[in-house]
Amino acid sequence: NAGVTQTPKFRVLKTGQSMTLLCAQDMNHEYMYWYRQDPGMGLRLIHYSVGEGTTAKGEVPDGYNVSRLKKQNFLLGLESAAPSQTSVYFCASSSGIAKNIQYFGAGTRLSVL
Amino acid sequence: AQSVAQPEDQVNVAEGNPLTVKCTYSVSGNPYLFWYVQYPNRGLQFLLKYITGDNLVKGSYGFEAEFNKSQTSFHLKKPSALVSDSALYFCAVRRWGSGGYQKVTFGTGTKLQVIP
């Protein structure tokens, strides 16, 4: 049972480059989320999705785009990477809003030089 | 607005001693409260939650948490700490309610160090 899988695990980008982070879940969850984790900041929600074909902005959406073309996948894109986007990115999914236990992937460590 | 405060960046405890990781929250209405644990280079894992009912909630790995509405606290506890409990612990809150997505707010995390 894979749960939530994130690829890649590590990436180094130069300022201005673009990339896409992939999140895949095999639990048939409706809700998916992208967070970033920075020291002393906890987890901050970037974007989320409440179902296939839907996306919405979280707390810190600027500089990121997302897509949810298939229920099991949630993609996070950086169009023009900036050093401020150096962070650890986590994807999560949950089956419903009421109890909202989130299942997290192992994270992607991104450095932007 | 809702918020979570974890007042201690780090908690050190000797193996075998009881441990407490503190969390206070602010939310309008009734809260859903959660504790998650993060081991090095891993994602967060769910430990326990409070929705309603008994103020003492039991979770995974022998952890429990006590909901105190008057003090707006949800402290994580364990009677006897293990070295393997050393990790980063996050408290989270969500406003109780229906009708669309309700944001979950995470605290900044508390590093628990259990000393052999």
Tab-separated table of C-alpha atoms in Angstrom:
chain	number	residue	atom	x	y	z
A	1	ASN	CA	0.000	0.000	0.000
A	2	ALA	CA	1.925	3.032	-1.287
A	3	GLY	CA	-0.305	5.769	0.215
A	4	VAL	CA	0.964	9.155	-0.962
A	5	THR	CA	3.975	9.190	-3.259
A	6	GLN	CA	5.927	12.310	-4.179
A	7	THR	CA	8.448	12.647	-6.970
A	8	PRO	CA	11.176	13.745	-7.094
A	9	LYS	CA	12.608	13.493	-3.586
A	10	PHE	CA	15.326	16.090	-4.172
A	11	ARG	CA	15.865	18.783	-6.753
A	12	VAL	CA	18.213	21.697	-7.272
A	13	LEU	CA	17.116	24.488	-9.590
A	14	LYS	CA	18.660	27.681	-10.803
A	15	THR	CA	16.728	30.905	-10.414
A	16	GLY	CA	14.226	31.248	-13.242
A	17	GLN	CA	13.990	27.565	-14.071
A	18	SER	CA	10.689	25.746	-13.961
A	19	MET	CA	9.704	22.384	-12.615
A	20	THR	CA	6.746	20.234	-11.681
A	21	LEU	CA	6.343	18.209	-8.515
A	22	LEU	CA	4.122	15.169	-8.798
A	23	CYS	CA	1.935	13.754	-6.047
A	24	ALA	CA	0.066	10.491	-6.448
A	25	GLN	CA	-2.281	8.818	-3.963
A	26	ASP	CA	-3.824	5.384	-4.190
A	27	MET	CA	-6.437	5.757	-1.440
A	28	ASN	CA	-9.183	7.223	-3.640
A	29	HIS	CA	-9.158	10.409	-1.582
A	30	GLU	CA	-11.142	13.388	-2.732
A	31	TYR	CA	-9.008	16.059	-1.101
A	32	MET	CA	-5.388	16.796	-1.863
A	33	TYR	CA	-3.038	19.477	-0.578
A	34	TRP	CA	0.355	20.991	-1.178
A	35	TYR	CA	2.282	22.429	1.769
A	36	ARG	CA	5.670	23.923	2.221
A	37	GLN	CA	7.665	23.464	5.405
A	38	ASP	CA	10.199	26.055	6.479
A	39	PRO	CA	12.137	26.221	9.756
A	40	GLY	CA	10.132	27.970	12.465
A	41	MET	CA	7.124	28.352	10.176
A	42	GLY	CA	5.420	25.007	10.472
A	43	LEU	CA	3.410	23.884	7.465
A	44	ARG	CA	1.836	26.446	5.201
A	45	LEU	CA	-0.807	25.530	2.676
A	46	ILE	CA	0.045	26.478	-0.899
A	47	HIS	CA	-2.915	25.111	-2.878
A	48	TYR	CA	-5.505	22.450	-2.367
A	49	SER	CA	-8.095	20.505	-4.305
A	50	VAL	CA	-11.487	19.236	-3.184
A	51	GLY	CA	-11.926	16.947	-6.158
A	52	GLU	CA	-10.846	16.058	-9.668
A	53	GLY	CA	-10.715	19.113	-11.883
A	54	THR	CA	-10.845	21.598	-9.003
A	55	THR	CA	-8.117	23.633	-7.319
A	56	ALA	CA	-8.040	26.507	-4.857
A	57	LYS	CA	-5.516	28.838	-3.302
A	58	GLY	CA	-4.160	28.331	0.174
A	59	GLU	CA	-2.155	30.681	2.374
A	60	VAL	CA	0.936	31.122	0.179
A	61	PRO	CA	-0.063	30.499	-3.474
A	62	ASP	CA	2.078	33.132	-5.208
A	63	GLY	CA	4.631	31.697	-7.603
A	64	TYR	CA	2.953	28.294	-7.762
A	65	ASN	CA	0.333	26.669	-9.961
A	66	VAL	CA	-1.445	23.355	-9.563
A	67	SER	CA	-3.522	20.957	-11.574
A	68	ARG	CA	-5.753	18.008	-10.674
A	69	LEU	CA	-6.611	16.381	-13.983
A	70	LYS	CA	-6.963	12.945	-12.423
A	71	LYS	CA	-8.336	12.178	-8.996
A	72	GLN	CA	-5.201	10.364	-7.907
A	73	ASN	CA	-2.710	13.019	-9.020
A	74	PHE	CA	-2.011	16.550	-7.862
A	75	LEU	CA	0.748	18.489	-9.613
A	76	LEU	CA	2.554	21.522	-8.240
A	77	GLY	CA	4.341	23.740	-10.732
A	78	LEU	CA	6.928	26.436	-10.297
A	79	GLU	CA	7.018	28.549	-13.459
A	80	SER	CA	10.044	30.671	-12.578
A	81	ALA	CA	11.806	29.451	-9.469
A	82	ALA	CA	13.117	31.937	-6.913
A	83	PRO	CA	15.478	31.387	-3.959
A	84	SER	CA	12.546	32.122	-1.621
A	85	GLN	CA	10.982	28.900	-2.864
A	86	THR	CA	13.778	26.841	-1.351
A	87	SER	CA	11.847	24.604	1.016
A	88	VAL	CA	10.582	21.129	1.709
A	89	TYR	CA	7.313	20.462	-0.071
A	90	PHE	CA	4.748	18.019	1.213
A	91	CYS	CA	1.710	16.636	-0.501
A	92	ALA	CA	-1.167	15.259	1.534
A	93	SER	CA	-4.567	13.751	0.910
A	94	SER	CA	-7.692	13.130	2.940
A	95	SER	CA	-10.956	11.333	2.402
A	96	GLY	CA	-13.271	14.006	3.682
A	97	ILE	CA	-13.511	17.394	5.277
A	98	ALA	CA	-15.256	16.454	8.480
A	99	LYS	CA	-12.564	14.451	10.192
A	100	ASN	CA	-9.796	15.567	7.910
A	101	ILE	CA	-7.043	13.159	8.859
A	102	GLN	CA	-4.397	13.944	6.317
A	103	TYR	CA	-1.954	11.416	4.908
A	104	PHE	CA	1.368	12.858	3.890
A	105	GLY	CA	3.994	11.970	1.360
A	106	ALA	CA	7.669	11.804	2.273
A	107	GLY	CA	8.403	15.254	0.893
A	108	THR	CA	10.459	16.908	-1.841
A	109	ARG	CA	13.489	18.906	-0.818
A	110	LEU	CA	13.939	21.766	-3.284
A	111	SER	CA	16.865	24.147	-3.430
A	112	VAL	CA	16.797	27.174	-5.701
A	113	LEU	CA	20.193	28.740	-6.291
B	1	ALA	CA	-9.109	33.459	12.115
B	2	GLN	CA	-7.712	30.385	13.769
B	3	SER	CA	-4.271	29.720	15.176
B	4	VAL	CA	-2.195	27.199	17.035
B	5	ALA	CA	0.666	27.922	19.400
B	6	GLN	CA	3.328	25.458	20.420
B	7	PRO	CA	5.272	27.472	22.974
B	8	GLU	CA	8.305	25.198	23.165
B	9	ASP	CA	10.636	24.748	20.226
B	10	GLN	CA	12.240	21.774	21.948
B	11	VAL	CA	11.418	19.503	24.850
B	12	ASN	CA	14.034	17.255	26.422
B	13	VAL	CA	13.022	14.341	28.603
B	14	ALA	CA	14.840	11.344	30.029
B	15	GLU	CA	13.862	7.910	28.799
B	16	GLY	CA	11.222	6.400	31.044
B	17	ASN	CA	9.970	9.750	32.317
B	18	PRO	CA	6.580	11.174	31.430
B	19	LEU	CA	6.497	13.694	28.616
B	20	THR	CA	4.247	16.618	27.746
B	21	VAL	CA	4.249	18.620	24.539
B	22	LYS	CA	2.123	21.742	24.836
B	23	CYS	CA	-0.401	23.172	22.412
B	24	THR	CA	-2.892	26.000	22.733
B	25	TYR	CA	-5.351	27.030	20.079
B	26	SER	CA	-7.641	29.825	19.041
B	27	VAL	CA	-10.679	29.178	16.861
B	28	SER	CA	-14.205	30.486	16.596
B	29	GLY	CA	-16.665	27.819	17.547
B	30	ASN	CA	-15.840	24.246	18.404
B	31	PRO	CA	-12.506	22.844	17.288
B	32	TYR	CA	-11.232	19.706	15.718
B	33	LEU	CA	-7.749	19.159	17.138
B	34	PHE	CA	-4.991	16.918	15.860
B	35	TRP	CA	-1.496	15.811	16.694
B	36	TYR	CA	0.930	14.669	14.025
B	37	VAL	CA	4.486	13.350	14.332
B	38	GLN	CA	7.299	13.775	11.842
B	39	TYR	CA	10.353	11.558	11.899
B	40	PRO	CA	13.518	12.713	10.103
B	41	ASN	CA	13.180	12.864	6.326
B	42	ARG	CA	9.591	11.656	6.484
B	43	GLY	CA	6.169	13.167	6.042
B	44	LEU	CA	3.819	13.850	8.930
B	45	GLN	CA	1.956	10.927	10.437
B	46	PHE	CA	-1.365	11.207	12.241
B	47	LEU	CA	-1.227	10.430	15.988
B	48	LEU	CA	-4.613	11.306	17.410
B	49	LYS	CA	-7.543	13.664	17.153
B	50	TYR	CA	-10.211	15.278	19.282
B	51	ILE	CA	-13.612	15.817	17.711
B	52	THR	CA	-16.073	15.671	20.558
B	53	GLY	CA	-16.787	13.645	23.667
B	54	ASP	CA	-14.228	12.473	26.204
B	55	ASN	CA	-11.602	15.110	26.897
B	56	LEU	CA	-8.855	12.499	27.111
B	57	VAL	CA	-8.025	11.116	23.707
B	58	LYS	CA	-5.830	8.068	23.186
B	59	GLY	CA	-3.781	7.612	20.051
B	60	SER	CA	-0.987	5.675	18.452
B	61	TYR	CA	2.257	4.542	20.126
B	62	GLY	CA	0.904	5.090	23.656
B	63	PHE	CA	0.313	8.809	23.235
B	64	GLU	CA	-2.696	10.615	24.605
B	65	ALA	CA	-3.870	14.183	24.667
B	66	GLU	CA	-6.121	16.141	26.971
B	67	PHE	CA	-8.569	18.659	25.611
B	68	ASN	CA	-9.184	21.564	27.985
B	69	LYS	CA	-11.809	23.930	26.654
B	70	SER	CA	-11.433	26.568	29.383
B	71	GLN	CA	-7.684	26.810	28.816
B	72	THR	CA	-7.988	26.254	25.035
B	73	SER	CA	-5.260	23.661	25.265
B	74	PHE	CA	-4.617	20.252	23.776
B	75	HIS	CA	-1.401	18.977	25.324
B	76	LEU	CA	0.172	15.743	24.128
B	77	LYS	CA	1.299	13.320	26.804
B	78	LYS	CA	2.901	9.941	27.279
B	79	PRO	CA	3.472	8.234	30.633
B	80	SER	CA	6.898	6.808	29.801
B	81	ALA	CA	9.069	8.220	27.025
B	82	LEU	CA	11.061	6.057	24.637
B	83	VAL	CA	14.160	7.081	22.704
B	84	SER	CA	12.233	6.177	19.558
B	85	ASP	CA	9.701	8.922	20.410
B	86	SER	CA	12.309	11.532	19.477
B	87	ALA	CA	10.770	13.430	16.581
B	88	LEU	CA	9.046	16.657	15.588
B	89	TYR	CA	5.466	17.003	16.820
B	90	PHE	CA	2.817	19.218	15.262
B	91	CYS	CA	-0.476	20.310	16.723
B	92	ALA	CA	-3.240	21.315	14.295
B	93	VAL	CA	-6.706	22.824	14.545
B	94	ARG	CA	-9.718	23.037	12.302
B	95	ARG	CA	-12.942	24.833	12.955
B	96	TRP	CA	-15.859	22.465	13.444
B	97	GLY	CA	-18.475	22.940	10.776
B	98	SER	CA	-19.835	21.776	7.489
B	99	GLY	CA	-20.370	23.249	4.071
B	100	GLY	CA	-17.198	23.286	2.059
B	101	TYR	CA	-13.536	23.138	2.794
B	102	GLN	CA	-12.404	24.107	6.277
B	103	LYS	CA	-8.755	25.003	6.551
B	104	VAL	CA	-6.463	23.130	8.916
B	105	THR	CA	-3.878	25.290	10.676
B	106	PHE	CA	-0.656	23.665	11.874
B	107	GLY	CA	1.568	24.829	14.685
B	108	THR	CA	5.257	25.467	14.180
B	109	GLY	CA	6.256	22.151	15.700
B	110	THR	CA	8.044	21.002	18.866
B	111	LYS	CA	11.148	18.884	18.695
B	112	LEU	CA	11.052	16.134	21.290
B	113	GLN	CA	14.406	14.753	22.364
B	114	VAL	CA	14.333	11.664	24.586
B	115	ILE	CA	17.647	11.175	26.306
B	116	PRO	CA	18.795	7.602	27.020
